[in-house]
CSV table of C-alpha atoms in Angstrom, one decimal:
chain,number,residue,atom,x,y,z
A,1,MET,CA,0.0,0.0,0.0
A,2,ALA,CA,1.2,3.5,-0.9
A,3,PHE,CA,0.6,6.8,1.0
A,4,CYS,CA,0.7,10.4,-0.3
A,5,PRO,CA,3.9,12.0,1.0
A,6,LEU,CA,2.1,15.3,1.3
A,7,CYS,CA,-1.1,14.6,3.3
A,8,GLY,CA,-0.2,11.1,4.3
A,9,LYS,CA,-3.5,9.6,3.1
A,10,GLN,CA,-3.7,6.2,1.4
A,11,LEU,CA,-3.3,6.5,-2.4
A,12,PRO,CA,-6.1,4.9,-4.5
A,13,ALA,CA,-5.5,2.3,-7.2
A,14,ASN,CA,-5.0,5.1,-9.9
A,15,GLY,CA,-2.4,6.7,-7.9
A,16,ILE,CA,-4.1,10.2,-7.7
A,17,CYS,CA,-4.6,11.5,-4.2
A,18,SER,CA,-7.7,13.5,-3.2
A,19,CYS,CA,-5.5,16.6,-2.7
A,20,GLY,CA,-4.8,16.5,-6.5
A,21,LYS,CA,-1.3,15.1,-6.3
A,22,LYS,CA,0.1,11.7,-7.7
A,23,LEU,CA,3.4,10.0,-7.9
A,24,ASP,CA,4.9,9.2,-11.3
A,25,GLU,CA,7.0,6.2,-12.2
A,26,GLN,CA,10.2,7.7,-10.6
A,27,GLY,CA,8.3,8.5,-7.3
A,28,ASN,CA,8.2,12.1,-8.1
A,29,ILE,CA,5.2,14.2,-6.7
A,30,VAL,CA,3.2,15.6,-9.9
A,31,ASP,CA,0.2,17.9,-10.1
A,32,ALA,CA,-2.4,15.6,-11.6
A,33,VAL,CA,-4.7,18.5,-12.7
A,34,GLN,CA,-1.8,20.4,-14.6
A,35,GLN,CA,-0.7,17.0,-16.1
A,36,ALA,CA,-4.1,16.2,-17.3
A,37,ALA,CA,-4.7,19.9,-18.7
A,38,ALA,CA,-1.1,19.9,-20.6
A,39,PRO,CA,-2.3,18.1,-23.6
A,40,MET,CA,-5.3,20.5,-24.1
A,41,GLN,CA,-3.0,23.7,-23.6
A,42,GLN,CA,-0.7,22.3,-26.3
A,43,ALA,CA,-3.6,21.7,-28.7
A,44,VAL,CA,-4.8,25.2,-28.2
A,45,GLN,CA,-1.4,26.7,-28.9
A,46,GLN,CA,-0.9,24.7,-32.0
A,47,ALA,CA,-4.4,25.6,-33.5
A,48,PRO,CA,-3.5,29.3,-34.4
A,49,GLN,CA,-0.4,28.1,-36.1
A,50,GLN,CA,-2.3,25.7,-38.1
A,51,VAL,CA,-4.9,28.3,-39.1
A,52,GLN,CA,-2.1,30.9,-40.2
A,53,ALA,CA,-0.2,28.2,-42.1
A,54,GLN,CA,-3.1,27.6,-44.4
A,55,PRO,CA,-3.1,29.9,-47.5
A,56,ALA,CA,-5.9,32.3,-47.9
A,57,PRO,CA,-8.3,31.2,-50.8
A,58,GLN,CA,-7.7,33.2,-53.9
A,59,PRO,CA,-10.7,34.9,-55.5
A,60,GLN,CA,-12.1,32.8,-58.5
A,61,PRO,CA,-12.1,35.0,-61.7
A,62,GLN,CA,-15.7,35.6,-62.7
A,63,PRO,CA,-16.6,34.7,-66.1
A,64,GLN,CA,-17.0,37.6,-68.7
A,65,GLN,CA,-20.5,38.2,-69.8
A,66,ALA,CA,-20.8,38.2,-73.6
A,67,PRO,CA,-21.9,41.6,-74.9
A,68,GLN,CA,-25.6,41.8,-75.6
A,69,GLN,CA,-26.4,42.1,-79.2
A,70,GLN,CA,-29.1,44.7,-80.1
A,71,VAL,CA,-31.9,43.1,-81.7
A,72,PRO,CA,-33.1,45.3,-84.8
A,73,PRO,CA,-36.8,46.4,-84.6
A,74,ALA,CA,-39.2,44.2,-86.6
A,75,PRO,CA,-40.1,45.7,-90.0
A,76,LYS,CA,-43.5,47.1,-90.1
A,77,PRO,CA,-45.9,45.0,-92.3
A,78,GLN,CA,-46.6,46.7,-95.6
A,79,PRO,CA,-50.2,46.8,-96.8
A,80,GLN,CA,-50.8,44.4,-99.5
A,81,PRO,CA,-53.2,45.1,-102.5
A,82,LYS,CA,-56.4,43.2,-102.3
A,83,PRO,CA,-56.5,40.3,-104.8
A,84,GLN,CA,-59.0,40.6,-107.6
A,85,PRO,CA,-61.6,38.0,-107.5
A,86,VAL,CA,-61.1,35.1,-110.2
A,87,PHE,CA,-64.2,33.4,-111.2
A,88,THR,CA,-64.5,30.3,-113.3
A,89,ALA,CA,-66.7,29.7,-116.3
A,90,GLN,CA,-69.3,28.0,-114.2
A,91,GLN,CA,-69.3,30.7,-111.6
A,92,LEU,CA,-69.7,33.3,-114.3
A,93,ALA,CA,-72.7,31.4,-115.6
A,94,ASP,CA,-74.3,31.2,-112.1
A,95,MET,CA,-73.9,34.8,-111.3
A,96,LYS,CA,-77.3,35.8,-112.7
A,97,THR,CA,-79.5,38.5,-111.4
A,98,ARG,CA,-83.2,38.0,-110.8
A,99,LEU,CA,-83.9,39.4,-114.2
A,100,GLY,CA,-81.9,36.6,-115.8
A,101,ILE,CA,-79.0,38.9,-116.9
A,102,SER,CA,-75.5,38.3,-115.8
A,103,ALA,CA,-74.2,40.6,-113.0
A,104,GLY,CA,-71.2,41.7,-115.2
A,105,ALA,CA,-73.7,42.9,-118.0
A,106,ILE,CA,-75.7,45.0,-115.6
A,107,ALA,CA,-72.5,46.6,-114.2
A,108,ALA,CA,-71.4,47.4,-117.6
A,109,VAL,CA,-74.7,49.1,-118.4
A,110,ALA,CA,-74.3,51.1,-115.2
A,111,PHE,CA,-71.0,52.5,-116.2
A,112,LEU,CA,-72.1,53.2,-119.7
A,113,VAL,CA,-75.3,55.0,-118.4
A,114,ALA,CA,-73.1,57.0,-116.2
A,115,TYR,CA,-71.1,58.1,-119.1
A,116,PHE,CA,-74.0,58.7,-121.7
A,117,SER,CA,-77.1,59.5,-119.8
A,118,GLY,CA,-76.3,61.1,-116.5
A,119,TYR,CA,-77.8,60.8,-113.0
A,120,PHE,CA,-81.6,59.9,-113.5
A,121,ALA,CA,-81.1,56.6,-115.2
A,122,LEU,CA,-78.1,55.6,-113.2
A,123,ILE,CA,-79.8,56.3,-109.9
A,124,ALA,CA,-82.6,54.1,-111.0
A,125,ILE,CA,-80.3,51.2,-111.8
A,126,VAL,CA,-78.5,51.6,-108.5
A,127,GLY,CA,-81.7,51.8,-106.4
A,128,ALA,CA,-83.0,48.5,-108.1
A,129,VAL,CA,-79.8,46.6,-107.7
A,130,VAL,CA,-79.3,47.6,-104.0
A,131,ILE,CA,-82.8,47.0,-103.0
A,132,PHE,CA,-83.8,43.8,-105.1
A,133,ASP,CA,-80.5,42.1,-105.8
A,134,ASN,CA,-78.2,40.0,-103.4
A,135,ASN,CA,-75.0,40.1,-105.6
A,136,GLU,CA,-72.5,42.2,-103.5
A,137,TRP,CA,-70.1,42.4,-106.3
A,138,LEU,CA,-72.8,44.1,-108.5
A,139,LYS,CA,-73.8,46.3,-105.7
A,140,LYS,CA,-70.3,47.6,-105.2
A,141,ASN,CA,-69.8,48.3,-109.0
A,142,VAL,CA,-73.1,50.2,-109.7
A,143,VAL,CA,-72.5,52.2,-106.4
A,144,LYS,CA,-69.0,52.8,-107.8
A,145,ALA,CA,-70.3,54.2,-111.1
A,146,LEU,CA,-72.6,56.6,-109.2
A,147,VAL,CA,-69.6,57.7,-107.0
A,148,LEU,CA,-67.3,58.3,-109.9
A,149,LEU,CA,-69.9,60.4,-111.6
A,150,LEU,CA,-70.3,62.4,-108.5
A,151,CYS,CA,-66.4,63.0,-108.3
A,152,PHE,CA,-66.3,64.1,-112.0
A,153,SER,CA,-69.2,66.5,-111.5
A,154,LEU,CA,-67.6,68.1,-108.6
A,155,ILE,CA,-64.2,68.4,-110.3
A,156,ASN,CA,-66.1,70.0,-113.3
A,157,ALA,CA,-68.0,72.4,-111.1
A,158,VAL,CA,-64.6,73.7,-109.6
A,159,LEU,CA,-63.1,74.0,-113.0
A,160,TYR,CA,-66.1,76.0,-114.2
A,161,LEU,CA,-66.4,78.1,-111.1
A,162,ILE,CA,-62.9,79.6,-111.5
A,163,PRO,CA,-63.2,80.8,-115.0
A,164,ASP,CA,-66.6,82.3,-114.2
A,165,LEU,CA,-65.0,84.3,-111.3
A,166,LEU,CA,-62.3,85.4,-113.6
A,167,GLY,CA,-64.8,86.4,-116.2
A,168,ILE,CA,-66.5,88.6,-113.7
A,169,ILE,CA,-63.3,90.3,-113.0
A,170,TYR,CA,-62.5,90.7,-116.7
A,171,ASP,CA,-65.8,92.4,-117.4
A,172,ALA,CA,-65.5,94.7,-114.5
A,173,ALA,CA,-62.0,95.7,-115.6
A,174,TYR,CA,-63.3,96.2,-119.1
A,175,ILE,CA,-65.9,98.6,-117.9
A,176,GLY,CA,-63.2,100.7,-116.1
A,177,ASN,CA,-61.0,100.6,-119.3
A,178,VAL,CA,-58.4,98.5,-117.5
A,179,ALA,CA,-56.6,95.8,-119.5
A,180,LEU,CA,-56.3,92.5,-117.9
A,181,GLY,CA,-54.8,90.3,-120.4
A,182,PHE,CA,-53.8,87.6,-118.0
A,183,VAL,CA,-57.5,86.9,-117.0
A,184,SER,CA,-58.3,85.7,-120.5
A,185,LYS,CA,-55.2,83.5,-120.7
A,186,THR,CA,-56.0,81.9,-117.3
A,187,ARG,CA,-59.5,81.2,-118.5
A,188,GLN,CA,-58.1,79.5,-121.5
A,189,VAL,CA,-55.9,77.3,-119.2
A,190,PHE,CA,-59.0,76.3,-117.1
A,191,ASN,CA,-60.8,75.3,-120.2
A,192,VAL,CA,-58.0,73.1,-121.4
A,193,LEU,CA,-58.0,71.3,-118.0
A,194,ASN,CA,-61.8,70.9,-118.1
A,195,ASP,CA,-61.2,69.1,-121.6
A,196,ILE,CA,-58.6,66.8,-120.1
A,197,ILE,CA,-60.9,65.9,-117.3
A,198,VAL,CA,-63.8,65.1,-119.7
A,199,LEU,CA,-61.5,62.9,-121.7
A,200,CYS,CA,-60.3,61.0,-118.7
A,201,LYS,CA,-64.0,60.5,-117.6
A,202,GLU,CA,-64.7,59.0,-121.0
A,203,VAL,CA,-61.8,56.5,-121.2
A,204,LEU,CA,-62.3,55.4,-117.5
A,205,PHE,CA,-66.0,54.7,-117.9
A,206,ILE,CA,-65.5,52.8,-121.1
A,207,LEU,CA,-62.7,50.8,-119.5
A,208,LEU,CA,-64.7,49.9,-116.5
A,209,ALA,CA,-67.6,48.8,-118.7
A,210,PHE,CA,-65.4,46.3,-120.6
A,211,CYS,CA,-63.7,45.0,-117.2
A,212,ALA,CA,-67.3,44.5,-115.8
A,213,LEU,CA,-68.4,42.3,-118.7
A,214,LYS,CA,-65.4,39.9,-117.6
A,215,MET,CA,-66.4,40.2,-113.9
A,216,LYS,CA,-63.3,42.4,-113.2
A,217,THR,CA,-62.7,46.0,-112.2
A,218,ILE,CA,-60.2,48.7,-112.1
A,219,ARG,CA,-59.4,49.5,-108.3
A,220,ILE,CA,-59.4,53.2,-107.6
A,221,GLY,CA,-57.8,53.7,-104.2
A,222,PHE,CA,-59.9,55.9,-102.1
A,223,ILE,CA,-63.1,55.2,-103.9
A,224,ASP,CA,-63.0,51.5,-103.7
A,225,ASN,CA,-61.9,51.7,-99.9
A,226,LEU,CA,-64.7,54.1,-99.2
A,227,ILE,CA,-67.3,51.5,-100.8
A,228,ASP,CA,-65.8,48.6,-99.0
A,229,LYS,CA,-66.0,50.3,-95.7
A,230,ALA,CA,-69.6,51.4,-96.3
A,231,PHE,CA,-70.7,47.8,-97.2
A,232,ALA,CA,-68.8,46.3,-94.2
A,233,GLN,CA,-70.5,48.7,-91.8
A,234,GLY,CA,-73.8,47.8,-93.4
A,235,LYS,CA,-73.6,44.1,-92.7
């Protein structure tokens, strides 16, 4: 049995006295608490050295973003001309009015009446077709003949109005013994313009009449668009 040389108490089996002292293998007195804490202190002292020994992580290079390509604006859709209706021989034969006459023949008559006869007969044809017939193509063409006749009448009215005004000025100047030679020349210019308009009217109505016999037409921008819009709103 062994006894602690400091306090004289009997040492337990592990050799550590209750006073915290123990005997090592050589018989020396050792502080058991400090001996047990020595490995932990050594580990704590080595930990900062290991942390300092590790190299700091280098920043990873960020991938370069590809330059954004500018997308060109989408092109604006161009208005396409409306295709002309194409009819087969059987469809042409079937396109009869209630009078038994083909729609093309009545449309041709409407254009010729607009050229030769004037408003009274043309208005009678337009009224009969619009009220009693169901053929939309025929309705549009007879209305087109009436609208064209109105347009030419309006142009003629303007061209006749200006020479009349110039004539009044010329007569007033003649009374006052003032020579206005340019007035007579200007009236001659408007007379020539009026003759050109009349010639265009004759050619256009004759061409439209021949086209109507073949169930075709000559599109005149604002007039055809106006008629199409009017029929679309009337449905």
